Coordinates of C-alpha atoms in Angstrom, one line a residue:
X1 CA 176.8 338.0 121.6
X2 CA 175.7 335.8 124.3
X3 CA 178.2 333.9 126.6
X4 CA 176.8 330.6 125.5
X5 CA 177.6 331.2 121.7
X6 CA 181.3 333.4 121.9
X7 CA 184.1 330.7 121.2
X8 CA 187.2 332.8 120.0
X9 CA 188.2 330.3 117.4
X10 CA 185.2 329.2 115.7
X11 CA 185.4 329.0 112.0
X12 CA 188.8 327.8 111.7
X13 CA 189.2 324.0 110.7
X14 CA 192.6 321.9 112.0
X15 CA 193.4 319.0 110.9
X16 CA 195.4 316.9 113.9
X17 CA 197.7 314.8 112.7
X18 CA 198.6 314.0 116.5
X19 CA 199.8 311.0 118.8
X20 CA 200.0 311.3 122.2
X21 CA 200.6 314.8 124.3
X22 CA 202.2 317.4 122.5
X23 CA 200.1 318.0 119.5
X24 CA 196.8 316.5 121.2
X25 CA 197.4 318.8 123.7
X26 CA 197.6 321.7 121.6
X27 CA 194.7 320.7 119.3
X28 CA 192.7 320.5 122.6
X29 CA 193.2 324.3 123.2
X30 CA 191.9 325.2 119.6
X31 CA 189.2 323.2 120.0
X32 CA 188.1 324.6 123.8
X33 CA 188.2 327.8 122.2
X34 CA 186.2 326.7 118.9
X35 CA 188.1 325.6 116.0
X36 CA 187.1 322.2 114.5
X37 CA 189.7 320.0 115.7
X38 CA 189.6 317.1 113.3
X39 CA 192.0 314.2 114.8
X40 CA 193.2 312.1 111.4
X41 CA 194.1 308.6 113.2
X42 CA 195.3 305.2 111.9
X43 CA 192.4 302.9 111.4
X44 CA 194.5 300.4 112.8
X45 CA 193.9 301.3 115.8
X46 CA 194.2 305.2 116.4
X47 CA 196.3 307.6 118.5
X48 CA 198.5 304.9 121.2
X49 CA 197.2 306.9 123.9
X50 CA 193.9 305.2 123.2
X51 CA 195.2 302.1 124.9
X52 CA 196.8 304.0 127.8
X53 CA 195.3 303.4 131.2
X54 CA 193.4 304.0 133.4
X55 CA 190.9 302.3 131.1
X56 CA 187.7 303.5 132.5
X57 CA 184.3 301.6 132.5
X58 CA 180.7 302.1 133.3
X59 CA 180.1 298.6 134.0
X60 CA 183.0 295.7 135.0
X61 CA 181.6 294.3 132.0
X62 CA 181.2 297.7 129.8
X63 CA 183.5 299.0 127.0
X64 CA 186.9 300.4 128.2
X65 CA 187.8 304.0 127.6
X66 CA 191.2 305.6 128.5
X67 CA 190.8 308.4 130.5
X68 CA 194.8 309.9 129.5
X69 CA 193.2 309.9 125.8
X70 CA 189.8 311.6 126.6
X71 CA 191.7 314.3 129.3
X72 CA 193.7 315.8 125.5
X73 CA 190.8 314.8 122.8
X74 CA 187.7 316.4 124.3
X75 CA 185.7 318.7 121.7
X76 CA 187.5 317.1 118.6
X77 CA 186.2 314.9 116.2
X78 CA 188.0 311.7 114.4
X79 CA 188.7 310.2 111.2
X80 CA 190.4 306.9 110.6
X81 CA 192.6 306.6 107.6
X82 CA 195.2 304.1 106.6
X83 CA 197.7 306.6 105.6
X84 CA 199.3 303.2 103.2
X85 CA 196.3 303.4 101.5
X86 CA 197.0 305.8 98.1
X87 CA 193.1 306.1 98.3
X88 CA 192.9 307.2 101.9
X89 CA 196.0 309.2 101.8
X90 CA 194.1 311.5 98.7
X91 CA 191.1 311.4 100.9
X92 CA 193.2 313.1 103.7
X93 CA 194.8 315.3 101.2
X94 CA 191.3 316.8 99.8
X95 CA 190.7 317.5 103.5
X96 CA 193.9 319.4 103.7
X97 CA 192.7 322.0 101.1
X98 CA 190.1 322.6 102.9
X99 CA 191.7 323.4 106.5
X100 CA 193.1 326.8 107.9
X101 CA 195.7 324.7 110.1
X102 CA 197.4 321.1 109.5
X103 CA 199.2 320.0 113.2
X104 CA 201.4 317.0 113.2
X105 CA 204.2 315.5 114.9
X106 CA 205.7 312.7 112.9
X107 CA 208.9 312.4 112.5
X108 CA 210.8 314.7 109.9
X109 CA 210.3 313.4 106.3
X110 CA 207.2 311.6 106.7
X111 CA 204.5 314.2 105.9
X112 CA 206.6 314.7 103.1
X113 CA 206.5 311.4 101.8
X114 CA 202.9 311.1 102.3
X115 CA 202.1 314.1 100.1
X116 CA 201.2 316.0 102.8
X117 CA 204.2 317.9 103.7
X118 CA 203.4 322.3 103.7
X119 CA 205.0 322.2 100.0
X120 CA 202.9 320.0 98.3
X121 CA 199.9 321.6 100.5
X122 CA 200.2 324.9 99.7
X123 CA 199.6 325.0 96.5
X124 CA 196.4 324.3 96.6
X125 CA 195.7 326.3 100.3
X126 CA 198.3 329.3 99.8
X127 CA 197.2 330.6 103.2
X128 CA 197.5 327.1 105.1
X129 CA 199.2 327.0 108.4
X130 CA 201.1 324.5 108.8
X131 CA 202.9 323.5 112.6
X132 CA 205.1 320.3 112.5
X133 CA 206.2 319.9 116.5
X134 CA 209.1 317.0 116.5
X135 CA 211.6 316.6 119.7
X136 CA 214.5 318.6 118.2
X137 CA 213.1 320.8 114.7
X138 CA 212.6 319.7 110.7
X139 CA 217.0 320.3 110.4
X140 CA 220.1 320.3 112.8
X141 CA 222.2 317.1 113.7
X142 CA 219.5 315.4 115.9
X143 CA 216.7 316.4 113.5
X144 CA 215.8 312.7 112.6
X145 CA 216.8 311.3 116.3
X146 CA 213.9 309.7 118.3
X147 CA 212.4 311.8 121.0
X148 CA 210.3 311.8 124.4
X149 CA 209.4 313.7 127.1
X150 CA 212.1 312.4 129.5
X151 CA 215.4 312.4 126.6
X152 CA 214.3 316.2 125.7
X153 CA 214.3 316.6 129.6
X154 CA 217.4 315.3 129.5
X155 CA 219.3 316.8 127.0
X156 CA 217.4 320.4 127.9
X157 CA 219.8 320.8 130.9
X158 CA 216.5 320.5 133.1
X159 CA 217.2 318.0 134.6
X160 CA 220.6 318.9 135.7
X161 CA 218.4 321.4 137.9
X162 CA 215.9 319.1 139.3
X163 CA 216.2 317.4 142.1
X164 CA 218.9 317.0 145.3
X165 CA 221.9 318.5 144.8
X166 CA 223.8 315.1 146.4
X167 CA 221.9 312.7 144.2
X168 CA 220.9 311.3 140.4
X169 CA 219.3 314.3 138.5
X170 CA 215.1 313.3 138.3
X171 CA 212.3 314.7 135.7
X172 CA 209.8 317.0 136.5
X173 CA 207.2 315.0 138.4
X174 CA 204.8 316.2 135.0
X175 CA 205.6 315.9 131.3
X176 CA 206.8 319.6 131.1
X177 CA 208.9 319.1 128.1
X178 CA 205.1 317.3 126.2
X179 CA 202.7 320.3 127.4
X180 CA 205.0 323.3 127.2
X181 CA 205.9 322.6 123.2
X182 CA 201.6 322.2 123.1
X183 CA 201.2 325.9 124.7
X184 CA 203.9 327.1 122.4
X185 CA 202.6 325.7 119.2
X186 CA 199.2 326.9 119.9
X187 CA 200.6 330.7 120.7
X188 CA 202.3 330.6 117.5
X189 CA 199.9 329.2 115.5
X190 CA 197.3 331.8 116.2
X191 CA 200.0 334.4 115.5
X192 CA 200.4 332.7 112.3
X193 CA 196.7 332.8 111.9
X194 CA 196.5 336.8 112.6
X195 CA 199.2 337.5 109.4
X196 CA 197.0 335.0 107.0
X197 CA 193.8 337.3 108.3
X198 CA 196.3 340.3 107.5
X199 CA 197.6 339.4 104.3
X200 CA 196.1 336.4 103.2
X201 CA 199.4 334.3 103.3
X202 CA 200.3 331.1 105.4
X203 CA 203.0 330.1 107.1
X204 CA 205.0 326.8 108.6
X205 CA 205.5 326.6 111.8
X206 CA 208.7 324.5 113.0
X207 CA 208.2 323.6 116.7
X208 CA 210.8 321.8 118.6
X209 CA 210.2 320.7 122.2
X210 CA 214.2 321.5 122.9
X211 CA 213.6 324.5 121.7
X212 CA 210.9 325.0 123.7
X213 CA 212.6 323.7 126.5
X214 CA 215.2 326.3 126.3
X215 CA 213.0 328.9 125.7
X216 CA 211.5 328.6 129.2
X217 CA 214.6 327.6 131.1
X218 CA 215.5 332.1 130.7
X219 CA 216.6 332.5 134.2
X220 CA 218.6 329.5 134.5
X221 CA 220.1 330.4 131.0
X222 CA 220.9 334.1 131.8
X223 CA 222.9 332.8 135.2
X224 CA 225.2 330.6 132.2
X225 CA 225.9 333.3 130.4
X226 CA 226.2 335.8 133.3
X227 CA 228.7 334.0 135.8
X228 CA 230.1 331.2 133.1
X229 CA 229.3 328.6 135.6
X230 CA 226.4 325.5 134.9
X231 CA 223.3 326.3 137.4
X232 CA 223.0 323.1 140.0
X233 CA 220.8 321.3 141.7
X234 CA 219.2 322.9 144.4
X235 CA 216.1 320.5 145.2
X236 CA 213.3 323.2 146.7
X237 CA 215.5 325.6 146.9
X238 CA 216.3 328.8 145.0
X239 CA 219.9 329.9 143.7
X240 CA 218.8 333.9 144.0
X241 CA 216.4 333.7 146.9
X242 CA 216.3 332.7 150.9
X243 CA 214.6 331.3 152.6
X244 CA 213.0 329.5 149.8
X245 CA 212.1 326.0 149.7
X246 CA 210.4 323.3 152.2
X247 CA 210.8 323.1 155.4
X248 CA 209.3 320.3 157.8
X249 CA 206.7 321.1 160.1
X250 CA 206.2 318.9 163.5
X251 CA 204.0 316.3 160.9
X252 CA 205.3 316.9 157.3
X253 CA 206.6 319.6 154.7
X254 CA 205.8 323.1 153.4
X255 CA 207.2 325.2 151.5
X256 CA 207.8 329.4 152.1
X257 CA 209.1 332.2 149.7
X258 CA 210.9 334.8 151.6
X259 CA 212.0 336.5 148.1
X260 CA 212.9 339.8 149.6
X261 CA 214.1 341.4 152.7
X262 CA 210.6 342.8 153.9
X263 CA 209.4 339.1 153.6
X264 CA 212.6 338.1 155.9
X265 CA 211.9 340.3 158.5
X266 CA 208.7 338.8 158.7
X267 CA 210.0 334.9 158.6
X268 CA 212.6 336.1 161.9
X269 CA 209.6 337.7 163.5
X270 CA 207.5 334.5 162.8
X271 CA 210.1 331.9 164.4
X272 CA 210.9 334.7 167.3
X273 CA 214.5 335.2 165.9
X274 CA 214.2 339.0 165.3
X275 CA 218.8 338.7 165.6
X276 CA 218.7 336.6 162.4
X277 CA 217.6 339.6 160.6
X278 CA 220.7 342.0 160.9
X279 CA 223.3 338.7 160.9
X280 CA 226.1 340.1 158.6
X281 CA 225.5 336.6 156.4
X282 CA 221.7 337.0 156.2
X283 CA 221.6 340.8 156.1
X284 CA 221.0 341.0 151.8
X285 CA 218.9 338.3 149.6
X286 CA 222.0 337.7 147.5
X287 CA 223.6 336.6 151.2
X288 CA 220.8 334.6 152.3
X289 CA 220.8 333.1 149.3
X290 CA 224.7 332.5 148.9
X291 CA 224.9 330.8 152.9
X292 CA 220.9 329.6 152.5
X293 CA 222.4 326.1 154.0
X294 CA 223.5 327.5 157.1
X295 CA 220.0 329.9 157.2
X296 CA 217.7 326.4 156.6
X297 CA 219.6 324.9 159.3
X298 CA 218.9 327.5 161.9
X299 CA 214.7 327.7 160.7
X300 CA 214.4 323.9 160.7
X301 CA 214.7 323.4 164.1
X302 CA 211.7 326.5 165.0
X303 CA 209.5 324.6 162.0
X304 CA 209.7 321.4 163.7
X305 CA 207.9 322.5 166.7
X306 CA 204.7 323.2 165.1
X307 CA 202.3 321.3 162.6
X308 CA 202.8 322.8 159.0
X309 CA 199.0 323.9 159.2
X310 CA 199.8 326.3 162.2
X311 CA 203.0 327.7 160.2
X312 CA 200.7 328.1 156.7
X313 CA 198.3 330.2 159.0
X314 CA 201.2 332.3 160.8
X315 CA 202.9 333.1 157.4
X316 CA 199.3 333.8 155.8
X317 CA 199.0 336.2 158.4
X318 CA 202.2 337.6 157.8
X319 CA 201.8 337.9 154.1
X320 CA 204.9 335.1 153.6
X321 CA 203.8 333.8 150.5
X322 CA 203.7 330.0 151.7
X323 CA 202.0 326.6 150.3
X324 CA 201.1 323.4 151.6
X325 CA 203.0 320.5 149.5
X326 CA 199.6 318.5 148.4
X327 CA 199.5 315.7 146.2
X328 CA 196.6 315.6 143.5
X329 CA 193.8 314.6 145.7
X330 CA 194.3 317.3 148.2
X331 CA 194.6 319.9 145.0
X332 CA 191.4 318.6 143.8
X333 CA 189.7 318.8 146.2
X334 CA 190.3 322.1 147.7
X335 CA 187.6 324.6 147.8
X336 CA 189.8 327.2 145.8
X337 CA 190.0 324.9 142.6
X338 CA 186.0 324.7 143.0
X339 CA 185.6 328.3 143.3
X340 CA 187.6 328.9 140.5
X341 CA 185.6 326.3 138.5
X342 CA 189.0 324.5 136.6
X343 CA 187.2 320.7 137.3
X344 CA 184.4 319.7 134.6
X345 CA 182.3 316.9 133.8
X346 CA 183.2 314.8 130.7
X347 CA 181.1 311.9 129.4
X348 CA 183.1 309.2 127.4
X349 CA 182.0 307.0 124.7
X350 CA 181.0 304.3 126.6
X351 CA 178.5 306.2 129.1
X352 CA 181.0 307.1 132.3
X353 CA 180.8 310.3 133.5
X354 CA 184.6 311.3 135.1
X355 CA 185.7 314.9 136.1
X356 CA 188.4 316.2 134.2
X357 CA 190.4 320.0 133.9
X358 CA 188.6 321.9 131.1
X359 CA 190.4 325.3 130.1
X360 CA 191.5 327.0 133.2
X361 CA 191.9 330.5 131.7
X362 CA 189.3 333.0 132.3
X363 CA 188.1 335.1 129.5
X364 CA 185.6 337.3 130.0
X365 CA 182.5 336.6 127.7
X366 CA 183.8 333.3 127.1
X367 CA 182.5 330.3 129.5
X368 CA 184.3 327.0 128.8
X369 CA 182.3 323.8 128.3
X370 CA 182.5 320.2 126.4
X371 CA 180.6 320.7 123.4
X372 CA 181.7 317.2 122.6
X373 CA 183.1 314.4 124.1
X374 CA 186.2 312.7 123.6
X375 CA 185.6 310.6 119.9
X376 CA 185.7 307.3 119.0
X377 CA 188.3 306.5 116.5
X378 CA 187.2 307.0 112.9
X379 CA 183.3 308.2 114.6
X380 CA 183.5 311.2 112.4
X381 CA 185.0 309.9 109.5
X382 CA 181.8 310.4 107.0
X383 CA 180.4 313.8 108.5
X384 CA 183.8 315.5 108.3
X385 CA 184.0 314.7 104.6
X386 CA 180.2 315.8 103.8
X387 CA 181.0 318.9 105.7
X388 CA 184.1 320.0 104.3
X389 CA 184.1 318.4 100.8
X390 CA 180.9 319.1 99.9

């Protein structure tokens, strides 16, 4: 099989009942590897993200695109329904039969009201899988309650951990809570899909992006239930490790990761303090990290006398694993993101040409590209149902 033709997933129709990041997102990463990713929108006007900016043009003139919708819709096609419509809704449901995976993330209850809950659907599809993602799971107390990246966040305990310890807890500077319920829907629907190849049986899949949350907040969790004590706010810092965090160089921050004692020796070497090494409150990594204050108070002064580019080559040399702290434009355009090939080019609907991330997973025999671009809403609509009705 040639590179050009080997796509993982191919064969396997999804429908997307998805609005904004979390299910978009994981539809994306079925289609990328293959599947045909159906998006089911409202023909009154589609997924909201369609009228997110920036709304990209060709031309001042030209036809507006939103490049947030086309970074999590490329290589998926779209249908327009009115899901009020009984008409519409039996179109979407004949569609259904014909899928291996139905994604959504309405609310609880709706799906089911609609005749499309995984019930009434697999009846007719008895190996249909079938992933609802909601904020908080299709039962439990807060199972009808409203939810968004920032309350799930919130109610997580993550952002109890982000930030300065002396001031109002902050979000991740991303929508972590969004993109990491995507990965994990994906990852579980093609386990789901493995057991239907198996034993030719589906499944539903109850996603919950608290949950998920939880699931990857391990370490922080483990501390809880280890010492009984809630895990603060340590800004860059680390509550197990030192030094470990940003420092400021003579013209701005970086950030080092000393995470064990060879890796100290080497940070005392680096600033010429070889006596900080064998000082009785620095001599372990669960003392360091335990008096880290005092520790980033001695460094800070020795980092302040040199740019952070001389320090990032010192503690390169030195193995110290160390980072500039770059904002988007220097990550994008540093020569280890082009080597590594993450940035592709993705024509939109109204002609522009922008870069975007494609998949940035190597597989061997498998070569990411945009088979198709980002839809426009309900472009599909009448192909989808020759193809899969027929």
């Amino acid at each position: 099989m040639s590179v050009d033709s080997f796509r993982p997933l191919a064969g396997l129709r999804v429908l997307e009942f998805g609005q904004i990041v979390t299910v978009p997102f994981c539809g994306m990463l079925l289609a990328d590897l293959g599947a045909d990713v159906v998006k089911v929108e409202n023909s009154d006007g589609g997924d909201g993200m369609r009228q997110w900016p920036p709304l990209m043009r060709a031309a001042p003139d030209a036809e507006a695109y939103s490049g947030n919708f086309a970074s999590l819709n490329r290589n998926k096609r779209s249908i327009a329904a009115n899901l009020k419509d009984p008409a519409d809704v039996a179109r979407v449901r004949e569609l259904c039969a014909a899928a291996d995976i139905v994604l959504e993330n309405f609310r609880p209850g709706v799906m089911q009201r609609l005749g499309l809950g995984y019930e009434a659907l697999r009846e007719r599809r008895p190996q249909l899988v079938y992933c609802s993602v909601t904020g908080y799971g299709q039962d439990g107390p807060y199972a009808k309650k409203g939810a968004f990246d920032v309350t799930v966040q919130a109610i997580s305990g993550l952002m109890s951990v982000t930030g300065e310890n002396d001031s109002i807890p902050v979000k991740c500077g991303v929508p972590v809570a969004d993109f990491t319920a995507g990965l994990y829907a994906a990852y579980a629907i093609l386990a789901a899909v493995m057991e239907v190849r198996r034993t030719g049986v589906g499944t539903q899949i109850d996603c919950s992006m608290l949950g998920c949350m939880l699931g990857i907040s391990a370490l922080q969790i483990s501390e809880y239930f280890g010492t009984g004590r809630a895990p603060q706010r340590l800004g860059s810092a680390h509550p197990r490790n030192a030094p470990y965090q940003a420092f400021e160089g003579s013209d701005k921050p970086f950030v080092i990761a000393a995470g064990n004692d060879k890796l100290w020796g080497e940070v005392c070497a680096a600033v010429g303090q070889p006596q900080l090494e064998d000082d009785p409150r620095f001599v372990t990594q669960t003392q360091r990290a335990a008096n880290q204050r005092e520790l980033a108070a001695l460094l800070q002064p020795h980092f302040a006398r040199r740019s952070a580019a001389d320090w990032l080559v010192e503690f390169d040399r030195r193995g110290v694993p160390c980072a500039p702290i770059n904002d988007f434009a220097d990550i994008l355009a540093d020569p280890h993101v082009k080597e590594r090939g993450w940035v592709s080019e993705l024509e939109l609907p109204n002609g522009l040409k922008t870069p975007t991330i494609g998949f940035p997973v190597h597989i061997a025999g498998y070569e990411f590209s945009v088979d198709a671009r980002p839809p426009r809403l309900g472009e599909h609509t009448e192909a989808v149902a020759r193809e899969w009705l027929r």
